[in-house]
Structure formats: C-alpha cells, structure tokens
mmCIF file of C-alpha atoms in Angstrom:
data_model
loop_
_atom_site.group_PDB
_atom_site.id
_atom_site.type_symbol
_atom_site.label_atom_id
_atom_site.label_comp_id
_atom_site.label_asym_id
_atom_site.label_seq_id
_atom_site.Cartn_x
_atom_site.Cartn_y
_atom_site.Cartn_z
ATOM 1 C CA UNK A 1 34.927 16.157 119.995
ATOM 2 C CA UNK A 2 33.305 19.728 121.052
ATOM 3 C CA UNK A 3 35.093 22.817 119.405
ATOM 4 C CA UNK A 4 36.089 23.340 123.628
ATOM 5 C CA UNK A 5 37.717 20.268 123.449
ATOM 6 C CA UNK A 6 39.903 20.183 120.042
ATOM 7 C CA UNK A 7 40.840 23.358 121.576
ATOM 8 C CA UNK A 8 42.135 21.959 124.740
ATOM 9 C CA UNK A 9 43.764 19.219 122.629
ATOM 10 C CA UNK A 10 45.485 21.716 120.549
ATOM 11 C CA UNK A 11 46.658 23.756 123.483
ATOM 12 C CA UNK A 12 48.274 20.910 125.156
ATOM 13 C CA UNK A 13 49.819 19.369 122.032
ATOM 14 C CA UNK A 14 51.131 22.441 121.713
ATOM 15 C CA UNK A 15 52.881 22.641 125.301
ATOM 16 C CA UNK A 16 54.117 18.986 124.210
ATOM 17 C CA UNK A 17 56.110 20.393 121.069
ATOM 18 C CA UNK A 18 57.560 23.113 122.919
ATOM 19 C CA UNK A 19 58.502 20.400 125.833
ATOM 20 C CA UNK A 20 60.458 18.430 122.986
ATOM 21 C CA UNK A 21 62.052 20.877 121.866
ATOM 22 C CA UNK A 22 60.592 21.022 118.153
ATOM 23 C CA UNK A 23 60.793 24.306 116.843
ATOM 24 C CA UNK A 24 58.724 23.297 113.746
ATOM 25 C CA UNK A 25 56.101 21.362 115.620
ATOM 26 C CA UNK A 26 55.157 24.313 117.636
ATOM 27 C CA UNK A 27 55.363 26.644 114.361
ATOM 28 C CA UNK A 28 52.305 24.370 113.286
ATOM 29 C CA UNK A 29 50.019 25.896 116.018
ATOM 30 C CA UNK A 30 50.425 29.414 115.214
ATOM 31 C CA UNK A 31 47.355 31.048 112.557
ATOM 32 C CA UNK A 32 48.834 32.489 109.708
ATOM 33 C CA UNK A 33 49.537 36.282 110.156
ATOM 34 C CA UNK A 34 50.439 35.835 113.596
ATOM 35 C CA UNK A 35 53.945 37.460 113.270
ATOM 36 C CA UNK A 36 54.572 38.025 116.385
ATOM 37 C CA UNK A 37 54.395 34.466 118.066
ATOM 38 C CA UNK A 38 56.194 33.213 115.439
ATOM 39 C CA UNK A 39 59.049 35.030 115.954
ATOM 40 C CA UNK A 40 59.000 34.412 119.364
ATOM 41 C CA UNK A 41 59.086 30.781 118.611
ATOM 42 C CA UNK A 42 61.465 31.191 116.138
ATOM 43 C CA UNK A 43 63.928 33.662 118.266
ATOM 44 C CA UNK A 44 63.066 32.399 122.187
ATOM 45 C CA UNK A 45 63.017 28.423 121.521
ATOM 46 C CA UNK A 46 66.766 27.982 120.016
ATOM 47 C CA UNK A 47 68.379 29.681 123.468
ATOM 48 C CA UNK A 48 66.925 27.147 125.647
ATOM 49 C CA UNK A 49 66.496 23.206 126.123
ATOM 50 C CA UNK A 50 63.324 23.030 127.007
ATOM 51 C CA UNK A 51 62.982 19.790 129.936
ATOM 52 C CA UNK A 52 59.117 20.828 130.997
ATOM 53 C CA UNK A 53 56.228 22.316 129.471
ATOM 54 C CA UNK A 54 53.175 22.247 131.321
ATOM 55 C CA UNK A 55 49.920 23.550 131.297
ATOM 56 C CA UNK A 56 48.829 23.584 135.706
ATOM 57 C CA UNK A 57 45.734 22.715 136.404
ATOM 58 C CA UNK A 58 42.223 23.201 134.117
ATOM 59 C CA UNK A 59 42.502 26.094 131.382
ATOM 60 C CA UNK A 60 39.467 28.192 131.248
ATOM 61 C CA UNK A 61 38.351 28.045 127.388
ATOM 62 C CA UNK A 62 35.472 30.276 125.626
ATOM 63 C CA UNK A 63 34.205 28.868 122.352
ATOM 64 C CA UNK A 64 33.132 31.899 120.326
ATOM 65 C CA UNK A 65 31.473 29.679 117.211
ATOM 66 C CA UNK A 66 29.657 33.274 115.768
ATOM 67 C CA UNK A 67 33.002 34.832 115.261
ATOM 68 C CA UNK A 68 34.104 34.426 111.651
ATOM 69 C CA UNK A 69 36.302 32.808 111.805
ATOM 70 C CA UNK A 70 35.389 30.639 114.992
ATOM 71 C CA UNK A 71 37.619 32.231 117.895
ATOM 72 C CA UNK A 72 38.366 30.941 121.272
ATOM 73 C CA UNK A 73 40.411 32.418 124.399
ATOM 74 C CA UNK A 74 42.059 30.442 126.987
ATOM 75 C CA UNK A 75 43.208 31.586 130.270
ATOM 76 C CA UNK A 76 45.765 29.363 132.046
ATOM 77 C CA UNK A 77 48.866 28.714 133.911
ATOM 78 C CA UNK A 78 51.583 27.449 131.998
ATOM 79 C CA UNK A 79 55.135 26.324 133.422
ATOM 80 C CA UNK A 80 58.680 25.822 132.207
ATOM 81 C CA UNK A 81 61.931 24.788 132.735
ATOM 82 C CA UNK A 82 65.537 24.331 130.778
ATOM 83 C CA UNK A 83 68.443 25.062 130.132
ATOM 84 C CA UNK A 84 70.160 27.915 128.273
ATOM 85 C CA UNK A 85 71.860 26.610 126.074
ATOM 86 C CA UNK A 86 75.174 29.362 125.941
ATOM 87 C CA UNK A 87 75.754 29.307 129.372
ATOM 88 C CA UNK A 88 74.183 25.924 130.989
ATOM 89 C CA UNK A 89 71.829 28.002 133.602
ATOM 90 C CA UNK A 90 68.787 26.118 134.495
ATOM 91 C CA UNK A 91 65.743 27.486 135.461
ATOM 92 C CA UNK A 92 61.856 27.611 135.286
ATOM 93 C CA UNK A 93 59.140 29.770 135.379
ATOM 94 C CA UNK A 94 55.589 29.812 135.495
ATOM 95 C CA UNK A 95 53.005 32.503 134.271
ATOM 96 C CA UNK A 96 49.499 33.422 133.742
ATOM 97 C CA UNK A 97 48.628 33.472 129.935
ATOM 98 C CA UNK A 98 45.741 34.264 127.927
ATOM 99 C CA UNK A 99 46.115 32.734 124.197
ATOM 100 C CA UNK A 100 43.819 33.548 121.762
ATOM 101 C CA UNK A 101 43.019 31.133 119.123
ATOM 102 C CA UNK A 102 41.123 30.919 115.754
ATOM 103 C CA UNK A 103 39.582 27.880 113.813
ATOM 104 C CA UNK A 104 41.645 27.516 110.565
ATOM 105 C CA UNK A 105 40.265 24.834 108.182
ATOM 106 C CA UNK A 106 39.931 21.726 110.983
ATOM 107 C CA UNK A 107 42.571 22.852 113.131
ATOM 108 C CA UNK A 108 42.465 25.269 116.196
ATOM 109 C CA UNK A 109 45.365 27.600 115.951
ATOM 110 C CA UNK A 110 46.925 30.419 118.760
ATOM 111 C CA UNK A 111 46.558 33.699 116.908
ATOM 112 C CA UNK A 112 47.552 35.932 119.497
ATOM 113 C CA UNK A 113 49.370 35.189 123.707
ATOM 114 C CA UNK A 114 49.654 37.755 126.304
ATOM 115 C CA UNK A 115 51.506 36.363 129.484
ATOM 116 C CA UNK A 116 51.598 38.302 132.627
ATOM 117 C CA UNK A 117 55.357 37.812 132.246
ATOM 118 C CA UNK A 118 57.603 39.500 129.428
ATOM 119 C CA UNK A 119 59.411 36.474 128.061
ATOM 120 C CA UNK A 120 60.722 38.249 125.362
ATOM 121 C CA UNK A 121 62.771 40.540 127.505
ATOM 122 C CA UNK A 122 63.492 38.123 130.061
ATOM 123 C CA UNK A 123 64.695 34.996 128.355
ATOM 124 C CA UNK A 124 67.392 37.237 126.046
ATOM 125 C CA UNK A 125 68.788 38.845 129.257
ATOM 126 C CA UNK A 126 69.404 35.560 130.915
ATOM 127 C CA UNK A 127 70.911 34.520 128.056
ATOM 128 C CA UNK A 128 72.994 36.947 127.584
ATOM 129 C CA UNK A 129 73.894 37.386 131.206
ATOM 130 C CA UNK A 130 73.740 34.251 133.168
ATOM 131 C CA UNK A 131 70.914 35.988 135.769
ATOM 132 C CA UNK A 132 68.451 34.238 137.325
ATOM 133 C CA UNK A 133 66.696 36.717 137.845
#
C-alpha cells in the first residue's frame, strides 16, 4: 500500500464511522492535538443520526513524505444526510473540504478540516430551530 493509498483508506474508513454513527470510531482518526475536530466530533455527531456519509467522486491527495512528520492534504466532496435527533428533521448536505492529515506511528490521521460550509454554526441552529435552511 502507497502512503496515497493508506491515506485514501483512512479517509473513507473514516466517512464509514461517521455513517454508523460511532462517535468513538471517528475519534480514532483525529492526530492528537487536534482540538478542534474533536470537539466537533464530540459536540456535532450526538445531534444527528447520521443515514449517509459519503465521500463523491475521486479525492485529490498530496503525499508530503519530507514533512516531519509525513503530512498529506486531501481535497474532496463529502455528503451527508440524517436526522436531528430533538426534532426528527431530515436533511443532507454536501460540501467541499480540504482535510489535512499527518502520519502518526502506522496510521494516517486528519489533523486539521476546512469545509467551504460552516457546520459548526449550521448544524446547532437547525437543531435548535427546526430550519432547513
């Protein structure tokens, strides 16, 4: 396996524990010192049931192997869709991310995400409000 690929592997494992739901499974992707995606796990994953988690079409990945620690950054579209869980609204949504990851030990792991979308806003509103939009 090429450091591109165990990097793909890990991104879409990732989207699969996200898509089933498991809080801790996802928690296992994220680099140490990455704070802020794990409280976004942590705070964004409990208000939803999560039915689909998808990464659309072929990531773009760029192995950085002289970084120290090994680094890569992946640019893709990924989609989902649930439920909130206070107020039964389904929806979905789908967004441009970049996710940066760093080689930790064997295992490729997201140290920082940008999406073009501000989940973090977003996803408490609706859940507090019952918008769609």
């Amino acid at each position: 396996e090429t450091p591109r690929e165990a990097v793909e592997r890990a991104l879409y494992e990732l989207a699969d524990a996200v898509e089933a739901n498991d809080i801790q499974g996802a928690l296992q992707f994220v680099a140490p010192g990455a704070s802020q995606i794990r409280n976004d796990i942590e705070t964004l994953m409990p208000l939803v049931t999560i039915d689909t988690a998808n990464i659309m079409g072929s990531p773009l990945i760029e192995v950085n192997r002289a970084d120290q620690p090994p680094s890569a950054k992946v640019q893709c579209r990924g989609f989902f869709h649930g439920t909130m869980k206070q107020n039964g609204m389904q929806g979905g949504d789908a967004a441009q991310i970049t996710i940066h990851f760093v080689l930790d030990g064997d295992r490729w792991l997201v140290s920082e995400y940008a999406p073009n979308k501000d989940w973090r806003r977003e996803l408490p509103r609706r859940h507090r409000t019952g918008t769609s939009g």
